[in-house]
mmCIF file of C-alpha atoms in Angstrom:
data_model
loop_
_atom_site.group_PDB
_atom_site.id
_atom_site.type_symbol
_atom_site.label_atom_id
_atom_site.label_comp_id
_atom_site.label_asym_id
_atom_site.label_seq_id
_atom_site.Cartn_x
_atom_site.Cartn_y
_atom_site.Cartn_z
ATOM 1 C CA MET W 1 106.442 121.881 108.233
ATOM 2 C CA LEU W 2 104.457 123.961 105.551
ATOM 3 C CA PRO W 3 104.416 127.549 106.494
ATOM 4 C CA TYR W 4 101.566 128.637 108.379
ATOM 5 C CA PHE W 5 100.422 125.147 109.277
ATOM 6 C CA THR W 6 100.700 123.383 112.672
ATOM 7 C CA LYS W 7 101.647 119.681 112.581
ATOM 8 C CA ASP W 8 98.038 118.561 112.298
ATOM 9 C CA GLY W 9 97.068 121.035 109.640
ATOM 10 C CA GLU W 10 100.114 119.702 107.692
ATOM 11 C CA GLU W 11 99.078 116.194 108.014
ATOM 12 C CA PHE W 12 95.696 116.879 106.816
ATOM 13 C CA VAL W 13 97.155 118.703 103.539
ATOM 14 C CA ASN W 14 99.575 115.997 102.971
ATOM 15 C CA LEU W 15 96.618 113.416 103.124
ATOM 16 C CA LEU W 16 94.861 115.294 100.664
ATOM 17 C CA ILE W 17 97.691 115.475 98.391
ATOM 18 C CA SER W 18 98.355 111.786 98.650
ATOM 19 C CA ILE W 19 94.833 111.020 97.255
ATOM 20 C CA GLY W 20 95.577 113.234 94.217
ATOM 21 C CA MET W 21 94.649 116.879 94.907
ATOM 22 C CA ARG W 22 97.202 119.572 94.057
ATOM 23 C CA GLU W 23 98.946 121.092 96.885
ATOM 24 C CA GLN W 24 97.063 124.597 96.539
ATOM 25 C CA ASP W 25 93.734 123.093 96.501
ATOM 26 C CA ALA W 26 94.439 120.894 99.585
ATOM 27 C CA MET W 27 95.820 123.792 101.439
ATOM 28 C CA VAL W 28 92.686 125.928 100.719
ATOM 29 C CA LEU W 29 90.105 123.328 101.507
ATOM 30 C CA THR W 30 91.971 122.546 104.578
ATOM 31 C CA PHE W 31 91.981 126.150 105.595
ATOM 32 C CA LEU W 32 88.025 126.480 104.862
ATOM 33 C CA ALA W 33 87.567 123.220 106.768
ATOM 34 C CA SER W 34 88.921 124.752 110.045
ATOM 35 C CA ARG W 35 86.762 128.025 109.539
ATOM 36 C CA SER W 36 83.084 128.796 109.455
ATOM 37 C CA GLU W 37 83.889 131.217 106.568
ATOM 38 C CA SER W 38 86.656 133.213 105.207
ATOM 39 C CA THR W 39 87.404 136.220 102.759
ATOM 40 C CA PHE W 40 89.767 135.986 99.558
ATOM 41 C CA GLN W 41 92.297 137.945 101.621
ATOM 42 C CA GLU W 42 92.009 135.649 104.807
ATOM 43 C CA ILE W 43 92.735 132.750 102.537
ATOM 44 C CA GLU W 44 95.509 134.289 100.714
ATOM 45 C CA GLU W 45 97.311 135.530 103.770
ATOM 46 C CA GLY W 46 96.124 132.724 105.975
ATOM 47 C CA ILE W 47 97.943 129.967 103.844
ATOM 48 C CA SER W 48 100.455 132.373 102.038
ATOM 49 C CA LEU W 49 99.209 131.775 98.648
ATOM 50 C CA ARG W 50 99.762 134.005 95.695
ATOM 51 C CA PRO W 51 96.600 135.490 94.469
ATOM 52 C CA ALA W 52 96.545 133.468 91.521
ATOM 53 C CA ASP W 53 97.180 130.158 93.098
ATOM 54 C CA ALA W 54 94.236 131.085 95.555
ATOM 55 C CA THR W 55 92.009 131.988 92.807
ATOM 56 C CA THR W 56 92.611 128.817 90.805
ATOM 57 C CA ALA W 57 92.257 126.634 93.977
ATOM 58 C CA ILE W 58 88.748 128.431 94.816
ATOM 59 C CA LYS W 59 87.648 127.794 91.320
ATOM 60 C CA TYR W 60 88.555 124.092 91.309
ATOM 61 C CA LEU W 61 86.803 123.613 94.661
ATOM 62 C CA MET W 62 83.728 125.487 93.597
ATOM 63 C CA ASP W 63 83.666 123.361 90.456
ATOM 64 C CA GLN W 64 83.916 120.214 92.377
ATOM 65 C CA ASP W 65 80.795 121.528 94.495
ATOM 66 C CA TRP W 66 82.749 121.370 97.589
ATOM 67 C CA ILE W 67 82.601 124.840 98.665
ATOM 68 C CA LYS W 68 80.202 127.859 98.238
ATOM 69 C CA SER W 69 80.496 131.691 98.664
ATOM 70 C CA HIS W 70 77.794 134.376 99.605
ATOM 71 C CA GLU W 71 78.327 138.097 100.630
ATOM 72 C CA ILE W 72 78.204 139.639 104.010
ATOM 73 C CA PRO W 73 78.245 143.242 105.225
ATOM 74 C CA SER W 74 81.498 144.218 106.255
ATOM 75 C CA GLY W 75 82.926 147.644 107.930
ATOM 76 C CA GLN W 76 81.465 150.782 109.042
ATOM 77 C CA ASN W 77 79.733 151.404 105.551
ATOM 78 C CA ARG W 78 78.508 147.889 105.842
ATOM 79 C CA GLN W 79 79.672 147.195 102.299
ATOM 80 C CA LEU W 80 79.218 143.754 100.969
ATOM 81 C CA ILE W 81 82.157 141.199 100.705
ATOM 82 C CA LYS W 82 82.385 137.892 99.471
ATOM 83 C CA VAL W 83 83.244 134.994 101.777
ATOM 84 C CA TRP W 84 83.757 131.189 101.039
ATOM 85 C CA GLN W 85 82.909 128.072 103.417
ATOM 86 C CA LEU W 86 82.578 124.500 103.005
ATOM 87 C CA LYS W 87 79.336 123.532 101.197
ATOM 88 C CA LYS W 88 79.628 120.010 102.427
ATOM 89 C CA PRO W 89 81.084 118.462 105.356
ATOM 90 C CA ILE W 90 84.504 116.907 105.057
ATOM 91 C CA PRO W 91 83.314 113.373 105.495
ATOM 92 C CA VAL W 92 80.592 113.719 102.521
ATOM 93 C CA ILE W 93 83.266 115.046 100.269
ATOM 94 C CA MET W 94 85.342 112.332 101.091
ATOM 95 C CA ASP W 95 82.436 109.923 100.372
ATOM 96 C CA GLY W 96 82.239 111.293 96.791
ATOM 97 C CA ILE W 97 86.006 111.219 96.472
ATOM 98 C CA GLU W 98 86.319 107.498 97.391
ATOM 99 C CA SER W 99 83.215 106.464 95.257
ATOM 100 C CA GLU W 100 85.132 107.925 92.148
ATOM 101 C CA LYS W 101 88.387 106.553 92.912
ATOM 102 C CA ARG W 102 86.780 102.984 93.421
ATOM 103 C CA LYS W 103 85.324 103.571 89.792
ATOM 104 C CA GLU W 104 88.665 105.026 88.408
ATOM 105 C CA ALA W 105 90.584 102.023 90.004
ATOM 106 C CA SER W 106 88.229 99.335 88.580
ATOM 107 C CA ILE W 107 88.609 100.737 84.998
ATOM 108 C CA ARG W 108 92.262 100.988 85.219
ATOM 109 C CA LEU W 109 92.278 97.267 86.327
ATOM 110 C CA THR W 110 90.249 96.106 83.629
ATOM 111 C CA TYR W 111 92.398 97.746 81.059
ATOM 112 C CA ILE W 112 95.671 96.321 82.850
ATOM 113 C CA ARG W 113 93.949 92.940 82.849
ATOM 114 C CA LYS W 114 93.175 92.945 79.036
ATOM 115 C CA PHE W 115 96.752 93.776 78.512
ATOM 116 C CA ARG W 116 97.920 90.890 80.289
ATOM 117 C CA ASN W 117 95.462 88.470 78.343
ATOM 118 C CA ASN W 118 96.684 90.170 75.105
ATOM 119 C CA LEU W 119 100.420 89.272 75.669
ATOM 120 C CA SER W 120 99.892 85.932 73.733
ATOM 121 C CA HIS W 121 98.832 87.882 70.707
ATOM 122 C CA TYR W 122 101.974 90.058 70.031
ATOM 123 C CA PRO W 123 102.689 92.110 67.938
ATOM 124 C CA LYS W 124 99.559 93.994 68.622
ATOM 125 C CA ARG W 125 101.186 97.092 69.288
ATOM 126 C CA LYS W 126 98.832 99.857 68.651
ATOM 127 C CA GLU W 127 96.256 97.782 71.113
ATOM 128 C CA SER W 128 98.749 97.095 73.831
ATOM 129 C CA ILE W 129 99.784 100.853 73.918
ATOM 130 C CA SER W 130 96.038 101.880 73.988
ATOM 131 C CA LEU W 131 95.375 99.419 76.855
ATOM 132 C CA LEU W 132 98.416 100.702 78.897
ATOM 133 C CA VAL W 133 97.482 104.152 78.366
ATOM 134 C CA LYS W 134 93.909 103.678 79.552
ATOM 135 C CA SER W 135 95.349 101.940 82.685
ATOM 136 C CA GLY W 136 96.943 105.303 83.516
ATOM 137 C CA MET W 137 100.464 104.782 81.900
ATOM 138 C CA LYS W 138 101.922 107.805 80.105
ATOM 139 C CA LYS W 139 102.203 107.185 76.306
ATOM 140 C CA PRO W 140 105.679 107.517 75.628
ATOM 141 C CA VAL W 141 106.353 104.881 78.388
ATOM 142 C CA ALA W 142 103.656 102.548 77.014
ATOM 143 C CA GLN W 143 105.376 103.176 73.396
ATOM 144 C CA VAL W 144 108.821 102.109 74.551
ATOM 145 C CA LEU W 145 107.729 99.276 76.714
ATOM 146 C CA VAL W 146 105.612 97.521 73.996
ATOM 147 C CA PHE W 147 108.409 98.302 71.342
ATOM 148 C CA LEU W 148 111.016 96.590 73.572
ATOM 149 C CA ALA W 149 108.470 93.720 74.370
ATOM 150 C CA ASN W 150 108.559 93.245 70.467
ATOM 151 C CA THR W 151 112.034 94.129 69.513
ATOM 152 C CA PRO W 152 114.813 92.954 71.850
ATOM 153 C CA ARG W 153 117.970 95.189 72.394
ATOM 154 C CA ALA W 154 117.293 98.222 70.573
ATOM 155 C CA THR W 155 119.200 101.517 70.456
ATOM 156 C CA LEU W 156 117.618 104.775 71.430
ATOM 157 C CA GLN W 157 117.671 105.630 67.898
ATOM 158 C CA GLU W 158 115.941 102.649 66.900
ATOM 159 C CA ILE W 159 113.327 103.135 69.531
ATOM 160 C CA GLU W 160 112.733 106.849 68.536
ATOM 161 C CA SER W 161 112.178 105.666 64.786
ATOM 162 C CA GLY W 162 109.994 102.378 65.688
ATOM 163 C CA THR W 163 107.759 104.244 67.958
ATOM 164 C CA ASP W 164 107.853 107.655 66.150
ATOM 165 C CA THR W 165 108.297 109.738 69.277
ATOM 166 C CA PHE W 166 110.500 112.580 69.927
ATOM 167 C CA GLN W 167 114.029 111.927 71.286
ATOM 168 C CA SER W 168 113.139 113.718 74.792
ATOM 169 C CA ASN W 169 110.146 111.775 75.454
ATOM 170 C CA VAL W 170 111.951 108.473 74.459
ATOM 171 C CA SER W 171 114.678 109.554 76.772
ATOM 172 C CA ALA W 172 112.412 110.380 79.654
ATOM 173 C CA ALA W 173 110.383 107.130 79.098
ATOM 174 C CA THR W 174 113.673 104.902 79.022
ATOM 175 C CA GLN W 175 114.928 106.533 82.279
ATOM 176 C CA TYR W 176 111.531 105.829 83.954
ATOM 177 C CA LEU W 177 111.587 102.265 82.887
ATOM 178 C CA ILE W 178 115.057 101.873 83.944
ATOM 179 C CA GLU W 179 114.423 103.315 87.559
ATOM 180 C CA LYS W 180 111.407 100.718 87.765
ATOM 181 C CA CYS W 181 113.825 97.917 86.596
ATOM 182 C CA TRP W 182 111.552 96.886 83.873
ATOM 183 C CA ILE W 183 114.381 97.538 81.247
ATOM 184 C CA LYS W 184 118.169 97.716 81.195
ATOM 185 C CA HIS W 185 121.163 98.905 79.404
ATOM 186 C CA CYS W 186 123.010 96.473 77.201
ATOM 187 C CA THR W 187 125.177 97.006 74.068
ATOM 188 C CA ASN W 188 124.695 96.319 70.469
ATOM 189 C CA PRO W 189 127.361 95.499 67.956
ATOM 190 C CA SER W 190 127.668 98.670 65.801
ATOM 191 C CA GLY W 191 128.498 96.603 62.632
ATOM 192 C CA LYS W 192 131.470 98.670 61.818
ATOM 193 C CA THR W 193 134.924 99.152 63.562
ATOM 194 C CA GLY W 194 134.335 101.059 66.817
ATOM 195 C CA MET W 195 132.726 100.995 69.986
ATOM 196 C CA PRO W 196 129.505 99.083 70.481
ATOM 197 C CA LYS W 197 126.333 101.314 70.721
ATOM 198 C CA LYS W 198 124.416 101.443 74.115
ATOM 199 C CA ALA W 199 121.112 99.648 73.738
ATOM 200 C CA PHE W 200 118.068 98.711 75.879
ATOM 201 C CA ASP W 201 116.225 95.669 76.524
ATOM 202 C CA LEU W 202 113.579 94.161 78.839
ATOM 203 C CA ALA W 203 115.165 93.633 82.316
ATOM 204 C CA LEU W 204 112.019 91.230 82.963
ATOM 205 C CA PRO W 205 109.632 89.197 80.934
ATOM 206 C CA ILE W 206 106.794 91.297 79.920
ATOM 207 C CA THR W 207 104.436 88.962 81.499
ATOM 208 C CA VAL W 208 106.073 89.835 84.833
ATOM 209 C CA ILE W 209 106.094 93.264 84.260
ATOM 210 C CA ALA W 210 102.563 93.352 83.561
ATOM 211 C CA GLU W 211 102.190 91.543 87.026
ATOM 212 C CA ASN W 212 104.024 94.443 88.685
ATOM 213 C CA ILE W 213 101.956 97.023 86.760
ATOM 214 C CA GLU W 214 98.908 95.581 88.277
ATOM 215 C CA LYS W 215 100.304 95.097 91.734
ATOM 216 C CA GLU W 216 101.506 98.775 91.890
ATOM 217 C CA MET W 217 98.338 99.909 90.691
ATOM 218 C CA THR W 218 96.479 97.672 93.274
ATOM 219 C CA ASP W 219 98.577 98.925 95.945
ATOM 220 C CA LYS W 220 98.303 102.610 95.125
ATOM 221 C CA ASP W 221 94.386 102.467 94.926
ATOM 222 C CA THR W 222 94.366 100.748 98.340
ATOM 223 C CA ASN W 223 96.648 103.255 99.952
ATOM 224 C CA GLN W 224 94.424 106.109 98.551
ATOM 225 C CA ILE W 225 91.360 104.623 99.894
ATOM 226 C CA GLU W 226 92.996 104.128 103.295
ATOM 227 C CA ASN W 227 94.095 107.923 103.381
ATOM 228 C CA ILE W 228 90.428 108.878 102.419
ATOM 229 C CA LYS W 229 89.211 107.016 105.478
ATOM 230 C CA LYS W 230 91.807 108.876 107.637
ATOM 231 C CA ILE W 231 90.687 112.209 106.213
ATOM 232 C CA ARG W 232 86.903 111.421 106.629
ATOM 233 C CA ASN W 233 87.567 110.716 110.411
ATOM 234 C CA PHE W 234 90.183 113.665 111.015
ATOM 235 C CA ASP W 235 89.447 115.860 113.864
ATOM 236 C CA ARG W 236 88.971 119.017 112.300
ATOM 237 C CA ALA W 237 89.304 120.863 115.737
ATOM 238 C CA LYS W 238 93.042 119.888 115.221
ATOM 239 C CA ILE W 239 93.310 121.875 112.215
ATOM 240 C CA ILE W 240 94.910 125.150 113.468
ATOM 241 C CA PHE W 241 96.682 127.836 111.457
ATOM 242 C CA LEU W 242 99.293 130.100 112.554
ATOM 243 C CA LYS W 243 100.246 133.773 111.701
ATOM 244 C CA LYS W 244 103.215 136.050 112.618
ATOM 245 C CA ASP W 245 102.321 139.321 114.241
ATOM 246 C CA GLN W 246 104.346 142.549 113.576
ATOM 247 C CA SER W 247 107.173 141.433 116.063
ATOM 248 C CA GLY W 248 107.545 138.337 114.389
ATOM 249 C CA GLN W 249 105.759 135.870 117.081
ATOM 250 C CA ILE W 250 103.584 133.012 115.852
ATOM 251 C CA GLN W 251 100.063 133.525 116.911
ATOM 252 C CA ASP W 252 96.708 131.282 116.268
ATOM 253 C CA LEU W 253 95.037 132.650 113.187
#
């Protein structure tokens, strides 16, 4: 369980993270969703965030127009202090996020489908890489995948040279593609006496890989929309935060 969060509070945070929100932003938004207003100190101490992380999260949420601030008098001298609160109800915030997610999903699907339609026109490497990147794939991964679709059984050095990509990026990309079961290890004759060189090749036809990419993309987008609906309907009264008193006992915040 996340520190200072009940099970319901943690579930709310995890739902926000599942739709692409950073943890610190999700924690602050969840905290403010459970309270009418809070000072910076209450936010920082309430969810045990570093001041820099709390500041960054507040700025992000303000930029998104989800929260607002104002000043209230505090203490005996009635000195003004700044407090933050939700600017919009959580369901309204989720409506905006869902609308953006659907637009982004539609754009990504358009690009991956263009990639699939262009498979018969290889080797259009630059265009294919561009379409994969626009669909959401990291550029080194797209470069390696398209290179191997055009150059079967290539060594790491050949991929580096053929894609004009740093070794560290190629290594990370090949590892990712192996984990996805889209490429595989194989051996290449060295051309000399000695051990054959380790090489890489597609594990599936590029057409099947393209279908897998589109399916994964669709499944991820569908899951995010479902989680947005859960957040929209979440009972805010269940979001309770905890703190420890001087004796170490847990109390409601």
